[in-house]
Every structure is written in structure tokens, then in C-alpha cells.
CSV table of C-alpha atoms in Angstrom, one decimal:
chain,number,residue,atom,x,y,z
A,945,MET,CA,3.6,10.7,24.4
A,946,ILE,CA,5.2,11.4,21.1
A,947,ARG,CA,3.2,13.4,18.7
A,948,GLU,CA,3.5,12.2,15.1
A,949,GLU,CA,3.7,14.8,12.4
A,950,ASN,CA,1.6,14.2,9.3
A,951,ASN,CA,3.5,15.0,6.0
A,952,THR,CA,0.4,16.4,4.4
A,953,GLU,CA,-0.5,20.1,4.5
A,954,GLN,CA,-2.7,21.0,7.4
A,955,ALA,CA,-5.8,22.7,6.3
A,956,GLY,CA,-4.0,24.3,3.3
A,957,THR,CA,-1.9,26.6,5.4
A,958,GLY,CA,1.3,26.4,3.5
A,959,PHE,CA,3.2,25.4,0.4
A,960,ASP,CA,3.8,21.8,-0.5
A,961,THR,CA,7.6,22.3,-0.6
A,962,GLY,CA,8.3,18.6,-1.2
A,963,ILE,CA,6.4,18.6,-4.5
A,964,MET,CA,7.9,22.0,-5.4
A,965,VAL,CA,11.5,20.7,-4.9
A,966,ARG,CA,10.8,17.5,-6.9
A,967,GLY,CA,9.2,19.6,-9.6
A,968,VAL,CA,12.4,21.6,-9.9
A,969,LEU,CA,15.0,18.9,-9.3
A,970,ALA,CA,13.8,16.3,-11.8
A,971,PRO,CA,14.0,18.4,-14.9
A,972,LEU,CA,17.1,20.3,-13.6
A,973,ILE,CA,19.0,17.0,-13.1
A,974,VAL,CA,18.0,15.8,-16.6
A,975,TRP,CA,19.0,19.1,-18.2
A,976,GLY,CA,22.2,19.3,-16.2
A,977,ILE,CA,23.2,15.8,-17.2
A,978,ALA,CA,22.5,16.6,-20.9
A,979,VAL,CA,24.5,19.8,-20.8
A,980,GLY,CA,27.3,18.2,-18.7
A,981,VAL,CA,27.7,15.2,-21.0
A,982,ALA,CA,27.6,17.3,-24.2
A,983,SER,CA,30.1,19.8,-22.7
A,984,TRP,CA,32.4,17.0,-21.5
A,985,SER,CA,32.3,15.4,-24.9
A,986,GLY,CA,33.5,18.7,-26.5
A,987,THR,CA,30.2,20.4,-27.4
A,988,PRO,CA,29.6,23.0,-24.7
A,989,GLY,CA,27.5,25.0,-27.1
A,990,VAL,CA,24.5,22.8,-26.2
A,991,ALA,CA,24.1,25.2,-23.2
A,992,CYS,CA,23.0,27.8,-25.8
A,993,ALA,CA,19.8,25.7,-26.1
A,994,THR,CA,18.8,26.9,-22.6
A,995,PRO,CA,16.0,29.2,-24.0
A,996,MET,CA,14.5,26.1,-25.6
A,997,ALA,CA,14.8,24.3,-22.2
A,998,TRP,CA,12.6,27.0,-20.6
A,999,LEU,CA,9.7,25.1,-22.1
A,1000,ILE,CA,10.3,22.5,-19.4
A,1001,GLY,CA,8.4,25.1,-17.2
A,1002,LEU,CA,5.2,23.8,-18.9
A,1003,TRP,CA,5.9,20.4,-17.4
A,1004,VAL,CA,6.8,21.8,-14.0
A,1005,GLY,CA,3.5,23.7,-13.7
A,1006,ASN,CA,1.5,20.6,-14.6
A,1007,TYR,CA,3.5,18.5,-12.2
A,1008,VAL,CA,3.2,20.8,-9.3
A,1009,ALA,CA,-0.5,21.6,-9.8
A,1010,ALA,CA,-1.4,17.9,-10.2
A,1011,ARG,CA,0.5,16.6,-7.2
A,1012,SER,CA,0.5,19.4,-4.6
A,1013,ARG,CA,-1.4,18.7,-1.4
A,1014,SER,CA,-1.8,22.3,-0.5
A,1015,HIS,CA,-4.9,24.4,-0.9
A,1016,PRO,CA,-6.0,24.7,-4.5
A,1017,SER,CA,-5.6,28.5,-4.4
A,1018,ARG,CA,-1.9,28.1,-3.6
A,1019,ARG,CA,-1.0,25.6,-6.3
A,1020,ARG,CA,-0.6,28.4,-8.9
A,1021,ILE,CA,1.8,30.2,-6.7
A,1022,GLU,CA,3.7,27.0,-6.1
A,1023,ALA,CA,3.9,26.5,-9.8
A,1024,LEU,CA,5.0,30.1,-10.4
A,1025,ILE,CA,7.8,29.8,-7.8
A,1026,SER,CA,8.9,26.4,-8.9
A,1027,GLY,CA,9.1,27.5,-12.5
A,1028,GLY,CA,11.0,30.6,-11.6
A,1029,VAL,CA,13.5,28.7,-9.5
A,1030,LEU,CA,14.0,26.2,-12.4
A,1031,GLY,CA,14.6,29.0,-14.9
A,1032,PHE,CA,17.0,30.7,-12.5
A,1033,LEU,CA,19.0,27.5,-12.0
A,1034,MET,CA,19.1,26.8,-15.7
A,1035,GLY,CA,20.5,30.3,-16.2
A,1036,VAL,CA,23.1,29.7,-13.6
A,1037,LEU,CA,24.0,26.4,-15.3
A,1038,PHE,CA,24.3,28.3,-18.6
A,1039,TYR,CA,26.6,30.8,-17.0
A,1040,VAL,CA,28.8,28.2,-15.4
A,1041,VAL,CA,29.2,26.2,-18.7
A,1042,SER,CA,29.7,29.3,-20.8
A,1043,THR,CA,32.4,30.6,-18.4
A,1044,LEU,CA,34.2,27.3,-18.0
A,1045,ALA,CA,33.9,25.6,-21.4
A,1046,MET,CA,33.3,28.3,-24.0
A,1047,PRO,CA,36.2,30.4,-25.1
A,1048,VAL,CA,35.6,34.1,-25.0
A,1049,ARG,CA,38.0,36.7,-26.2
A,1050,PRO,CA,38.9,39.3,-23.6
A,1051,GLU,CA,37.1,42.1,-25.5
A,1052,GLU,CA,33.9,40.0,-25.5
A,1053,GLU,CA,33.9,39.2,-21.8
A,1054,GLN,CA,31.5,42.0,-20.8
A,1055,ARG,CA,29.1,41.1,-23.7
A,1056,ALA,CA,29.2,37.4,-22.6
A,1057,LEU,CA,28.4,38.5,-19.0
A,1058,TYR,CA,25.4,40.5,-20.2
A,1059,ILE,CA,24.1,37.6,-22.3
A,1060,SER,CA,24.4,35.3,-19.2
A,1061,LEU,CA,22.6,37.8,-17.0
A,1062,GLY,CA,19.9,38.1,-19.7
A,1063,ILE,CA,19.5,34.3,-19.8
A,1064,ILE,CA,19.2,34.2,-16.0
A,1065,ILE,CA,16.7,37.1,-15.7
A,1066,PHE,CA,14.5,36.2,-18.7
A,1067,GLY,CA,14.8,32.5,-18.0
A,1068,THR,CA,13.5,33.1,-14.5
A,1069,ILE,CA,10.6,35.2,-15.7
A,1070,ILE,CA,9.6,33.1,-18.8
A,1071,THR,CA,9.9,29.7,-17.1
A,1072,ALA,CA,7.8,31.0,-14.1
A,1073,LEU,CA,5.1,32.3,-16.4
A,1074,LEU,CA,5.0,29.1,-18.5
A,1075,SER,CA,4.7,27.1,-15.3
A,1076,LEU,CA,1.9,29.4,-14.0
A,1077,MET,CA,0.1,29.2,-17.4
A,1078,THR,CA,0.0,25.4,-17.3
A,1079,ALA,CA,-1.0,25.2,-13.6
A,1080,SER,CA,-3.8,27.7,-14.3
A,1081,ALA,CA,-5.0,25.7,-17.3
A,1082,ARG,CA,-5.0,22.5,-15.2
A,1083,SER,CA,-6.9,24.3,-12.5
A,1084,ARG,CA,-9.6,25.5,-14.9
A,1085,ARG,CA,-10.0,22.0,-16.3
A,1086,ALA,CA,-10.3,20.6,-12.8
A,1087,SER,CA,-13.0,23.1,-11.8
A,1088,SER,CA,-15.1,22.6,-14.9
């Protein structure tokens, strides 16, 4: 007899990784396409708008909290992780675009690296916190 696995979380014992992945990939793909098209057309400086794109973490938190099938207490953690992953990947995209498409003088290479590291670190933290904030607000509204 073949046992059929159910795709839903069983008694809230884990993370809804499918929703977390979708919550990260959807905005990352859109942002990646926007940065890629702008860079390809000769305007790689659009990658410098990455700190503004961290606001997408608000959408991620709402998306994950609304669609997660895991236990309600885990949804905030899922949103926090998803937002952090998104912020990290946006920072990596910034680094790649700035390294490949933006000219940097040799004496500015170290400063450019520090800026990229700052974007990656702060992007991870800020996007995670924005995502958590939105998921928490959604949770409070749902419980009232």
C-alpha cells in the first residue's frame, strides 16, 4: 500500500517552506528583471535603489503570514526568515551589478566593497524586520 503524503503542514510542526520560497522568489524575480533590464540598457545605477526595494519586505511579511499553513505562532518566524533571505539576495544582486556594470577606480575598490557589504548586511536585517512587522500586524488584526 502506498502512503500518500499531504502537502499541508501536519499539526503545525514545521515551516511552510513552499510559501516562504514563493514569498521570496516573486519579488526577487521582479526586482532582478528590473535591475537587469535597466543595467543592460546602460543604466546600472538603478541597483543603487536597492535600499528603497527593501520596502518589498512589507509585502513579503503580509504574503507569508496570509498564506502560510503552518501553526500561527510560526508565521512570524517564517516572515522574518523570508524577509531576511530576500534582503540578502537583493544585496547580492546589488554586489553583482555594481561589480560587473559600474566602473570603479582602483583606489575606490575597497570602499565599493564596504558599501556592498553594508547593503547586504543592512538589507538582510531591515527587510527581515519589515517583513516581521507586517506579519505581526496581520496576526494582531486576525486575533482581534
